[in-house]
Amino acid sequence: MDVSLTAAHWVYLGGIIVILGTMLMRKNIVVPAVIGTFLTAFVFSDSLVTGLASIFNASLVAARELFNIFLIISLVTAMLGALRQMGADRLMVAPFRRVMRGGTSSFIVLAVVTYTISLFFWPTPAVPLIGAVLIPVAIRAGLPPMAVGMAIAICGQGMALSSDYIIKVAPGLSAKSAGVDPDVVADRALVMSLIVGLTALLIAYFTQRRHMRRPAPELLTDWESRAESDFGKPGGDAPDGGATPTGGAAINRTPAAAATSATPPTSTAVLAEPVTASARQVIDDTFKSIRAAKTFAVLVPTAYLAFIVYLMVGKFTDLVPDLKGGDAAAMVGGIAALILFAAAATNDKKGFLETTSEHLIDGLVFAFKAMGIVIPIAGFFFIGNGDFSAAILGLPADATGPTLLFDLVNAAQSHLPRNAFVTSFGILAIGMIAGLEGSGFTGLPLTGSLAGALGPAVGMDPATLAAIGQMGNIWSGGGTLVAWSSLIAVAGFARVPVLELARKCFVPVVSGLVLSTALSVLIF
């Protein structure tokens, strides 16, 4: 089909090229995205008013489409804040320390625990939790610090975040721009993420295996003595081998946490001074806090495990309704909200209403800090999508908006190779380039839009191409290949140079991405 390109098409194409170039220079792309939105709307409408209004409308449309994502991040973060206040977050992973008795077992446990926690709560809260509790145990068991960092980065920032199968933020962004079912993108992204992750883990394990040593307390002592300026501020050594998180922030010593790490009073000290009523109350409150922390440490995994079972039963049987993308995400948020209320009420019975609100505000602030940058960027790519362009350009409700991106792809079809492999690896490369920005999600509207446009042209399902682009974007910028991403947190807790960690992850991750993309073309 012949497509007549207008000046607006060329301006929009120029905006995409500038954004990609800005990403390559490792600069923030919000300003180019906003300017691109303004110029595209101005040239299309030949109206300065429409161009200026489009800056606001684009972000408004994007925010309306993506707010459910922000809300679920807020609820999960708020719930984790309430659990952290009582010390239940540490108790949730404590049982895994019993099986970390050597380098290989520690590598496997770190990988499994990181993947599981990150799948439900995202890597951001998972890394401090694992860093405080499991990393010192792994080091003492003989696992080298570099292997620790690689295992956590590959399984958390890579394998779990790239599929985002439970919270479904990434599949939602990709599917929205591609115009396909989010559940299909999520299912295919899960398969691809497992292929990439398992390939990267195997390569990482065999390259680091020769550095593993016999378990010894001296290994932990040497690791803790590493220079603060290179690897972050060392945490205090707890009796159970746990260390406080890096970054200079001290752990809030809740009664539950204090009870597990403080040296218990001797019987002589107890007999030397009578126990007063106030002291007895403090002791009672401490034991109540410990019991509450243990209760929630069991309740939270049990609740989400039950939810997983429910999803599986609904997916493979007719016994319960099969929850689709938005409904499943809403369930995750609903469970998080109820646990938040219960945990806040347990922590502070009198100030329950106030503390709950504080946790929710903290969650919202975190969500907008983590994802807010996506809104104006998504707005630029939405103006090239016919489903959203009319609202951004201020056209009447019954008007059909321009499909700038699809028109550009259709016009270029005669110059593009009609080959599924070439297109798939092209989408992968664009996703990886977009990930150079370092956030892991900002390129998803671009790869999703390209997938929706290129899929029919090469005879591929756009959902598959969207998932491929999602793999490239998140594995690159989510925190495995880019040193200025959240990989910094992983390197800080593992106490290894972040540039060296990114370099070590490059070959395993890229090998996995190439294998996954090739298999996806053949399978899907």
Coordinates of C-alpha atoms in Angstrom, one line a residue:
M1 CA 0.0 0.0 0.0
D2 CA 1.4 3.4 -1.0
V3 CA 1.6 5.8 1.9
S4 CA 1.9 9.6 1.3
L5 CA 4.2 11.0 4.0
T6 CA 3.7 14.5 5.2
A7 CA 6.0 16.9 7.0
A8 CA 4.6 15.7 10.3
H9 CA 5.8 12.2 9.5
W10 CA 9.3 13.4 8.9
V11 CA 9.3 15.5 12.0
Y12 CA 8.2 12.5 14.0
L13 CA 10.8 10.2 12.5
G14 CA 13.4 12.9 13.3
G15 CA 12.2 12.8 16.9
I16 CA 12.7 9.1 17.1
I17 CA 16.2 9.4 15.7
V18 CA 17.1 12.1 18.2
I19 CA 15.8 10.1 21.1
L20 CA 17.8 7.0 20.1
G21 CA 20.9 9.2 19.6
T22 CA 20.4 10.8 23.1
M23 CA 20.1 7.3 24.6
L24 CA 23.4 6.3 22.9
M25 CA 25.0 9.3 24.6
R26 CA 23.7 8.1 27.9
K27 CA 21.6 11.2 28.4
N28 CA 18.0 11.7 29.7
I29 CA 15.5 11.6 26.9
V30 CA 12.6 13.5 28.5
V31 CA 13.4 16.9 26.9
P32 CA 13.9 15.4 23.3
A33 CA 10.6 13.5 23.8
V34 CA 8.7 16.6 24.9
I35 CA 10.1 18.8 22.1
G36 CA 9.4 16.0 19.6
T37 CA 5.8 15.9 20.7
F38 CA 5.4 19.7 20.4
L39 CA 7.0 19.9 16.9
T40 CA 5.0 16.9 15.6
A41 CA 1.7 18.4 16.8
F42 CA 2.6 21.9 15.6
V43 CA 3.6 20.7 12.1
F44 CA 0.6 18.4 11.8
S45 CA -2.0 21.0 12.9
D46 CA -0.1 24.1 11.7
S47 CA -1.2 25.6 15.1
L48 CA 1.0 26.9 17.8
V49 CA -1.9 26.4 20.3
T50 CA -2.3 22.8 19.4
G51 CA 1.4 22.2 19.6
L52 CA 1.7 23.7 23.1
A53 CA -1.4 21.9 24.3
S54 CA -0.1 18.6 23.0
I55 CA 2.7 18.7 25.5
F56 CA 0.2 18.5 28.3
N57 CA -2.3 16.3 26.5
A58 CA 0.4 13.7 25.6
S59 CA 1.5 13.3 29.3
L60 CA -2.2 13.3 30.4
V61 CA -3.1 10.5 28.0
A62 CA 0.0 8.5 28.9
A63 CA -0.7 9.0 32.7
R64 CA -4.3 7.9 32.2
E65 CA -3.2 4.8 30.4
L66 CA -0.4 3.9 32.8
F67 CA -1.8 5.0 36.2
N68 CA -2.8 1.5 37.1
I69 CA 0.9 0.6 36.9
F70 CA 1.8 3.4 39.2
L71 CA -0.9 2.4 41.7
I72 CA 0.2 -1.2 42.0
I73 CA 3.8 -0.3 42.5
S74 CA 2.7 2.1 45.2
L75 CA 0.7 -0.5 47.1
V76 CA 3.4 -3.2 47.0
T77 CA 6.0 -0.7 48.1
A78 CA 3.8 0.5 50.9
M79 CA 3.2 -3.1 52.1
L80 CA 6.9 -3.8 52.1
G81 CA 7.5 -0.6 54.2
A82 CA 5.1 -1.9 56.8
L83 CA 6.7 -5.3 56.9
R84 CA 10.1 -3.8 57.2
Q85 CA 9.0 -1.7 60.2
M86 CA 8.3 -4.9 62.1
G87 CA 11.2 -6.9 60.8
A88 CA 9.1 -9.4 58.9
D89 CA 11.0 -8.8 55.7
R90 CA 14.2 -10.3 57.1
L91 CA 12.4 -13.3 58.6
M92 CA 10.8 -14.2 55.2
V93 CA 14.2 -15.1 53.8
A94 CA 15.9 -16.4 56.9
P95 CA 15.1 -20.1 56.4
F96 CA 17.1 -20.2 53.2
R97 CA 20.4 -19.7 55.1
R98 CA 20.2 -23.2 56.4
V99 CA 20.9 -24.7 53.0
M100 CA 23.7 -22.3 51.9
R101 CA 26.7 -24.5 52.9
G102 CA 29.0 -24.2 49.9
G103 CA 29.6 -22.1 46.8
T104 CA 27.4 -24.0 44.5
S105 CA 24.4 -24.3 46.9
S106 CA 24.8 -20.6 47.7
F107 CA 24.7 -19.6 44.1
I108 CA 21.6 -21.7 43.5
V109 CA 19.8 -20.3 46.6
L110 CA 20.7 -16.7 45.8
A111 CA 19.4 -17.2 42.2
V112 CA 16.1 -18.8 43.3
V113 CA 15.4 -16.4 46.2
T114 CA 16.3 -13.4 44.1
Y115 CA 14.1 -14.5 41.2
T116 CA 11.1 -15.4 43.5
I117 CA 11.2 -12.1 45.5
S118 CA 11.9 -9.9 42.5
L119 CA 9.0 -11.6 40.5
F120 CA 6.5 -10.5 43.2
F121 CA 8.1 -7.3 44.6
W122 CA 10.5 -6.2 41.8
P123 CA 14.3 -6.1 42.3
T124 CA 14.4 -2.7 44.1
P125 CA 13.2 -4.1 47.5
A126 CA 14.7 -7.5 46.9
V127 CA 18.3 -6.4 46.6
P128 CA 18.5 -4.7 50.0
L129 CA 16.7 -7.6 51.6
I130 CA 19.0 -10.2 50.1
G131 CA 22.0 -8.0 50.7
A132 CA 21.3 -7.7 54.4
V133 CA 20.6 -11.4 55.1
L134 CA 21.8 -13.8 52.4
I135 CA 24.9 -12.2 50.8
P136 CA 27.1 -12.5 54.0
V137 CA 26.1 -16.1 54.4
A138 CA 27.0 -16.8 50.7
I139 CA 30.4 -15.2 51.1
R140 CA 31.2 -17.2 54.2
A141 CA 30.1 -20.3 52.3
G142 CA 32.8 -19.7 49.7
L143 CA 31.0 -17.9 46.9
P144 CA 33.1 -15.1 45.4
P145 CA 31.6 -11.6 45.5
M146 CA 31.6 -11.3 41.7
A147 CA 29.5 -14.5 41.5
V148 CA 27.1 -13.1 44.1
G149 CA 26.6 -9.9 42.1
M150 CA 26.1 -11.8 38.8
A151 CA 23.6 -14.2 40.3
I152 CA 21.5 -11.4 41.8
A153 CA 21.7 -9.1 38.7
I154 CA 20.8 -11.9 36.3
C155 CA 17.9 -13.3 38.3
G156 CA 16.5 -10.0 39.7
Q157 CA 17.2 -7.1 37.3
G158 CA 17.2 -9.5 34.4
M159 CA 15.1 -12.6 34.5
A160 CA 12.4 -11.5 36.9
L161 CA 12.1 -7.9 35.7
S162 CA 12.2 -8.6 32.0
S163 CA 9.2 -10.9 32.2
D164 CA 7.4 -9.0 35.1
Y165 CA 4.9 -11.8 35.0
I166 CA 3.2 -11.1 38.2
I167 CA 2.9 -7.3 38.5
K168 CA 2.8 -7.1 34.6
V169 CA 4.0 -3.5 34.3
A170 CA 6.4 -4.2 31.4
P171 CA 4.0 -6.4 29.4
G172 CA 1.3 -3.8 29.8
L173 CA 3.6 -1.1 28.4
S174 CA 4.7 -3.2 25.5
A175 CA 1.2 -4.5 24.7
K176 CA -0.4 -1.1 24.9
S177 CA 1.9 0.4 22.3
A178 CA 1.7 -2.7 20.1
G179 CA -2.0 -3.0 20.3
V180 CA -2.0 -6.6 21.4
D181 CA -3.2 -8.7 24.4
P182 CA -1.0 -8.0 27.5
D183 CA -1.4 -11.7 28.6
V184 CA 0.1 -13.0 25.3
V185 CA 3.1 -10.7 25.6
A186 CA 3.5 -11.7 29.3
D187 CA 3.4 -15.4 28.5
R188 CA 5.9 -15.1 25.7
A189 CA 8.2 -12.8 27.7
L190 CA 8.2 -15.3 30.5
V191 CA 9.4 -18.1 28.2
M192 CA 12.1 -15.8 26.7
S193 CA 13.2 -14.5 30.1
L194 CA 13.8 -18.0 31.3
I195 CA 15.8 -18.9 28.2
V196 CA 18.0 -15.8 28.6
G197 CA 18.3 -16.2 32.4
L198 CA 19.1 -19.9 32.5
T199 CA 21.7 -19.4 29.7
A200 CA 23.3 -16.5 31.4
L201 CA 23.3 -18.3 34.8
L202 CA 25.0 -21.4 33.4
I203 CA 27.7 -19.3 31.7
A204 CA 28.2 -17.2 34.9
Y205 CA 28.4 -20.3 37.1
F206 CA 31.0 -22.0 35.0
T207 CA 33.1 -18.9 34.6
Q208 CA 33.0 -18.2 38.3
R209 CA 33.3 -21.8 39.6
R210 CA 37.0 -21.8 39.7
H211 CA 37.0 -18.9 42.1
M212 CA 34.9 -20.7 44.7
R213 CA 36.6 -21.6 47.9
R214 CA 36.0 -23.8 50.9
P215 CA 33.7 -22.3 53.5
A216 CA 35.6 -20.3 56.1
P217 CA 34.8 -17.4 58.5
E218 CA 37.9 -15.6 57.2
L219 CA 36.2 -15.1 53.8
L220 CA 33.5 -13.1 55.4
T221 CA 36.0 -11.1 57.4
D222 CA 38.0 -10.2 54.3
W223 CA 34.9 -9.3 52.4
E224 CA 33.7 -7.0 55.1
S225 CA 37.0 -5.2 55.2
R226 CA 36.8 -4.0 51.6
A227 CA 37.3 -0.3 51.1
E228 CA 34.2 1.8 51.6
S229 CA 35.1 4.1 48.8
D230 CA 35.1 1.3 46.2
F231 CA 32.3 -0.9 47.3
G232 CA 29.9 1.0 49.5
K233 CA 29.7 1.5 53.2
P234 CA 30.2 -1.7 55.1
G235 CA 27.4 -2.8 57.4
G236 CA 27.7 -4.0 60.9
D237 CA 28.3 -7.7 61.4
A238 CA 25.4 -9.4 63.0
P239 CA 25.7 -12.6 65.1
D240 CA 23.9 -14.6 62.4
G241 CA 26.1 -13.4 59.6
G242 CA 23.8 -10.6 58.3
A243 CA 25.1 -7.2 57.5
T244 CA 23.3 -3.9 57.3
P245 CA 22.6 -2.5 53.9
T246 CA 25.1 -0.4 52.1
G247 CA 24.7 3.2 51.2
G248 CA 25.2 4.7 54.7
A249 CA 21.6 4.2 55.9
A250 CA 21.3 2.4 59.2
I251 CA 18.6 -0.3 59.7
N252 CA 15.8 0.7 62.0
R253 CA 16.2 -1.5 64.9
T254 CA 12.7 -2.8 65.5
P255 CA 12.1 -5.0 68.5
A256 CA 12.0 -8.0 66.3
A257 CA 15.3 -7.2 64.6
A258 CA 16.9 -6.3 67.9
A259 CA 15.8 -9.4 69.5
T260 CA 17.4 -11.6 66.9
S261 CA 20.8 -9.8 66.9
A262 CA 21.3 -8.3 70.4
T263 CA 23.1 -10.4 73.0
P264 CA 20.6 -11.7 75.5
P265 CA 21.0 -10.6 79.1
T266 CA 22.6 -13.1 81.5
S267 CA 20.8 -14.6 84.4
T268 CA 23.1 -12.7 86.8
A269 CA 22.0 -9.4 85.4
V270 CA 18.4 -10.3 85.7
L271 CA 18.7 -11.3 89.4
A272 CA 20.7 -8.2 90.2
E273 CA 17.8 -5.8 89.7
P274 CA 14.1 -6.5 90.2
V275 CA 11.9 -6.4 87.1
T276 CA 9.7 -3.3 87.3
A277 CA 6.2 -3.1 85.8
S278 CA 7.5 -0.9 83.0
A279 CA 10.3 -3.3 82.2
R280 CA 8.0 -6.2 82.1
Q281 CA 5.7 -4.3 79.7
V282 CA 8.7 -3.7 77.4
I283 CA 9.6 -7.4 77.5
D284 CA 6.0 -8.3 76.7
D285 CA 5.8 -5.8 73.8
T286 CA 9.1 -7.2 72.4
F287 CA 7.9 -10.8 72.4
K288 CA 4.6 -9.6 70.8
S289 CA 6.5 -7.9 68.1
I290 CA 8.6 -11.0 67.5
R291 CA 5.4 -13.1 67.2
A292 CA 3.8 -10.6 64.9
A293 CA 6.9 -10.5 62.6
K294 CA 7.0 -14.3 62.4
T295 CA 3.2 -14.3 61.6
F296 CA 3.6 -11.9 58.8
A297 CA 6.7 -13.6 57.5
V298 CA 4.6 -16.7 57.0
L299 CA 1.4 -14.9 56.0
V300 CA 2.8 -12.9 53.1
P301 CA 4.4 -15.7 51.1
T302 CA 1.4 -17.9 51.9
A303 CA -1.0 -15.3 50.5
Y304 CA 0.9 -14.8 47.3
L305 CA 1.5 -18.6 46.9
A306 CA -2.2 -19.1 47.2
F307 CA -2.7 -16.4 44.5
I308 CA -0.2 -18.2 42.2
V309 CA -2.1 -21.4 42.7
Y310 CA -5.4 -19.6 41.9
L311 CA -3.9 -18.2 38.7
M312 CA -2.6 -21.6 37.6
V313 CA -6.0 -23.3 38.4
G314 CA -7.8 -20.6 36.4
K315 CA -5.4 -20.8 33.5
F316 CA -5.5 -24.6 33.1
T317 CA -9.0 -25.5 34.4
D318 CA -12.5 -24.2 34.5
L319 CA -12.8 -24.4 38.3
V320 CA -12.2 -20.7 38.8
P321 CA -12.3 -17.7 36.5
D322 CA -9.2 -17.1 34.4
L323 CA -7.9 -13.7 35.5
K324 CA -6.6 -11.6 32.6
G325 CA -3.8 -9.0 32.8
G326 CA -5.5 -6.1 34.5
D327 CA -7.6 -8.3 36.8
A328 CA -4.5 -10.2 38.0
A329 CA -2.6 -7.0 38.6
A330 CA -5.6 -5.7 40.6
M331 CA -5.5 -8.8 42.7
V332 CA -1.8 -8.3 43.5
G333 CA -2.6 -4.8 44.6
G334 CA -5.6 -5.8 46.6
I335 CA -3.7 -8.4 48.5
A336 CA -0.9 -5.9 49.1
A337 CA -3.4 -3.3 50.5
L338 CA -5.0 -5.7 52.9
I339 CA -1.6 -6.9 54.2
L340 CA -0.5 -3.3 54.5
F341 CA -3.5 -2.4 56.7
A342 CA -3.0 -5.5 58.9
A343 CA 0.7 -4.9 59.3
A344 CA 0.2 -1.2 60.0
A345 CA -2.4 -2.0 62.6
T346 CA -0.1 -4.5 64.2
N347 CA 2.8 -2.1 64.3
D348 CA 0.9 0.9 65.7
K349 CA -2.6 0.2 67.0
K350 CA -3.3 3.7 68.1
G351 CA -1.8 5.5 65.1
F352 CA -2.9 2.9 62.6
L353 CA -4.7 5.3 60.3
E354 CA -1.8 7.8 60.2
T355 CA 0.9 5.2 59.7
T356 CA -1.0 3.5 56.9
S357 CA -1.3 6.8 55.1
E358 CA 2.4 7.5 55.5
H359 CA 3.3 4.1 54.0
L360 CA 0.9 4.8 51.0
I361 CA 2.5 8.2 50.5
D362 CA 6.0 6.6 50.6
G363 CA 4.8 4.1 48.0
L364 CA 3.4 6.7 45.7
V365 CA 6.5 8.8 45.9
F366 CA 8.6 5.8 45.1
A367 CA 6.4 4.8 42.2
F368 CA 6.6 8.3 40.6
K369 CA 10.3 8.5 41.2
A370 CA 10.9 5.1 39.6
M371 CA 8.4 5.4 36.8
G372 CA 7.4 9.1 36.4
I373 CA 10.0 9.6 33.7
V374 CA 8.1 7.2 31.5
I375 CA 5.0 9.5 31.2
P376 CA 6.3 12.2 28.8
I377 CA 8.4 9.7 26.9
A378 CA 5.3 7.4 26.4
G379 CA 3.4 10.5 25.4
F380 CA 5.7 11.1 22.4
F381 CA 5.3 7.5 21.2
F382 CA 1.6 7.6 21.8
I383 CA 1.2 10.5 19.4
G384 CA 2.4 8.2 16.6
N385 CA -0.3 5.6 17.5
G386 CA -3.7 6.1 16.0
D387 CA -5.4 4.9 19.2
F388 CA -4.2 7.9 21.2
S389 CA -3.1 10.6 18.7
A390 CA -6.6 12.1 18.3
A391 CA -6.9 12.9 22.0
I392 CA -3.3 14.3 22.1
L393 CA -3.9 16.5 19.1
G394 CA -7.3 17.8 20.5
L395 CA -9.3 16.3 17.6
P396 CA -13.1 15.7 18.0
A397 CA -14.1 12.5 19.9
D398 CA -15.3 10.8 16.7
A399 CA -12.3 11.7 14.7
T400 CA -9.6 9.2 13.6
G401 CA -6.1 10.3 14.7
P402 CA -3.0 10.0 12.5
T403 CA -1.0 6.8 12.6
L404 CA 2.4 8.4 12.0
L405 CA 4.6 5.5 13.1
F406 CA 2.6 2.9 11.2
D407 CA 2.7 5.1 8.1
L408 CA 6.4 5.4 8.3
V409 CA 6.8 1.6 8.6
N410 CA 4.5 1.0 5.7
A411 CA 6.3 3.5 3.5
A412 CA 9.6 1.8 4.3
Q413 CA 8.4 -1.7 3.6
S414 CA 9.9 -1.9 0.2
H415 CA 13.3 -1.1 1.6
L416 CA 13.1 -3.5 4.5
P417 CA 14.0 -7.2 4.2
R418 CA 10.9 -9.4 4.7
N419 CA 12.7 -11.7 7.0
A420 CA 11.5 -12.6 10.4
F421 CA 15.0 -13.2 11.8
V422 CA 16.3 -9.8 10.6
T423 CA 13.3 -8.0 12.0
S424 CA 13.5 -9.8 15.3
F425 CA 17.1 -9.1 15.9
G426 CA 16.5 -5.5 14.7
I427 CA 13.8 -5.1 17.4
L428 CA 16.2 -6.7 19.9
A429 CA 19.0 -4.3 19.0
I430 CA 16.6 -1.3 19.2
G431 CA 15.5 -2.4 22.6
M432 CA 19.1 -2.8 23.9
I433 CA 19.9 0.7 22.5
A434 CA 16.9 2.1 24.2
G435 CA 18.0 0.4 27.5
L436 CA 21.2 2.4 27.5
E437 CA 19.2 5.2 29.2
G438 CA 19.4 3.1 32.3
S439 CA 15.8 2.9 33.5
G440 CA 14.8 -0.4 31.8
F441 CA 11.3 0.7 30.9
T442 CA 11.5 3.9 28.8
G443 CA 12.1 2.1 25.5
L444 CA 9.1 -0.2 25.8
P445 CA 6.6 2.3 24.1
L446 CA 9.1 2.4 21.2
T447 CA 9.7 -1.3 20.8
G448 CA 6.0 -2.0 21.3
S449 CA 5.0 0.5 18.6
L450 CA 7.6 -0.9 16.2
A451 CA 6.4 -4.5 16.9
G452 CA 2.8 -3.6 16.1
A453 CA 3.8 -2.0 12.9
L454 CA 6.5 -4.5 11.7
G455 CA 4.8 -7.7 12.8
P456 CA 2.2 -8.0 10.0
A457 CA 4.8 -6.8 7.4
V458 CA 7.1 -9.8 8.0
G459 CA 4.4 -12.3 8.9
M460 CA 5.1 -12.4 12.7
D461 CA 2.8 -12.0 15.6
P462 CA 3.3 -8.5 17.0
A463 CA 3.1 -9.9 20.5
T464 CA 6.3 -11.9 19.9
L465 CA 8.2 -8.9 18.5
A466 CA 7.0 -6.8 21.5
A467 CA 8.3 -9.4 23.9
I468 CA 11.6 -9.5 22.1
G469 CA 12.0 -5.8 22.3
Q470 CA 11.0 -6.0 26.0
M471 CA 13.8 -8.5 26.5
G472 CA 16.4 -6.2 24.9
N473 CA 15.2 -3.1 26.7
I474 CA 15.0 -4.5 30.2
W475 CA 18.0 -6.8 30.2
S476 CA 20.1 -3.9 28.9
G477 CA 18.7 -1.0 31.0
G478 CA 17.1 -2.8 33.9
G479 CA 20.4 -3.6 35.6
T480 CA 22.6 -6.2 34.0
L481 CA 24.5 -4.5 31.2
V482 CA 24.4 -0.8 32.0
A483 CA 26.5 0.4 34.9
W484 CA 24.6 3.6 35.6
S485 CA 21.3 1.6 36.2
S486 CA 20.1 -0.2 39.4
L487 CA 23.2 -2.5 38.9
I488 CA 24.9 0.0 41.1
A489 CA 22.8 -1.2 44.1
V490 CA 23.8 -4.9 43.3
A491 CA 27.5 -4.0 43.1
G492 CA 27.2 -2.0 46.3
F493 CA 25.8 -4.9 48.3
A494 CA 28.1 -7.4 46.7
R495 CA 31.1 -5.0 47.2
V496 CA 32.4 -5.3 43.7
P497 CA 33.2 -2.6 41.1
V498 CA 30.1 -1.9 39.2
L499 CA 31.9 -1.5 35.8
E500 CA 33.5 -4.8 36.3
L501 CA 30.2 -6.4 37.2
A502 CA 28.6 -5.0 34.0
R503 CA 31.5 -6.3 32.0
K504 CA 31.3 -9.8 33.5
C505 CA 27.5 -9.9 32.8
F506 CA 27.9 -8.9 29.1
V507 CA 28.8 -12.2 27.5
P508 CA 26.4 -14.4 29.5
V509 CA 23.4 -12.0 29.0
V510 CA 24.0 -11.2 25.3
S511 CA 24.5 -14.9 24.6
G512 CA 21.1 -15.6 26.2
L513 CA 19.4 -12.8 24.3
V514 CA 20.7 -14.1 21.0
L515 CA 19.6 -17.7 21.8
S516 CA 16.2 -16.5 23.1
T517 CA 15.5 -14.4 20.0
A518 CA 16.4 -17.1 17.6
L519 CA 14.3 -19.7 19.4
S520 CA 11.4 -17.3 19.6
V521 CA 11.2 -16.9 15.9
L522 CA 11.2 -20.7 15.5
I523 CA 8.7 -21.4 18.3
F524 CA 6.2 -18.6 18.1

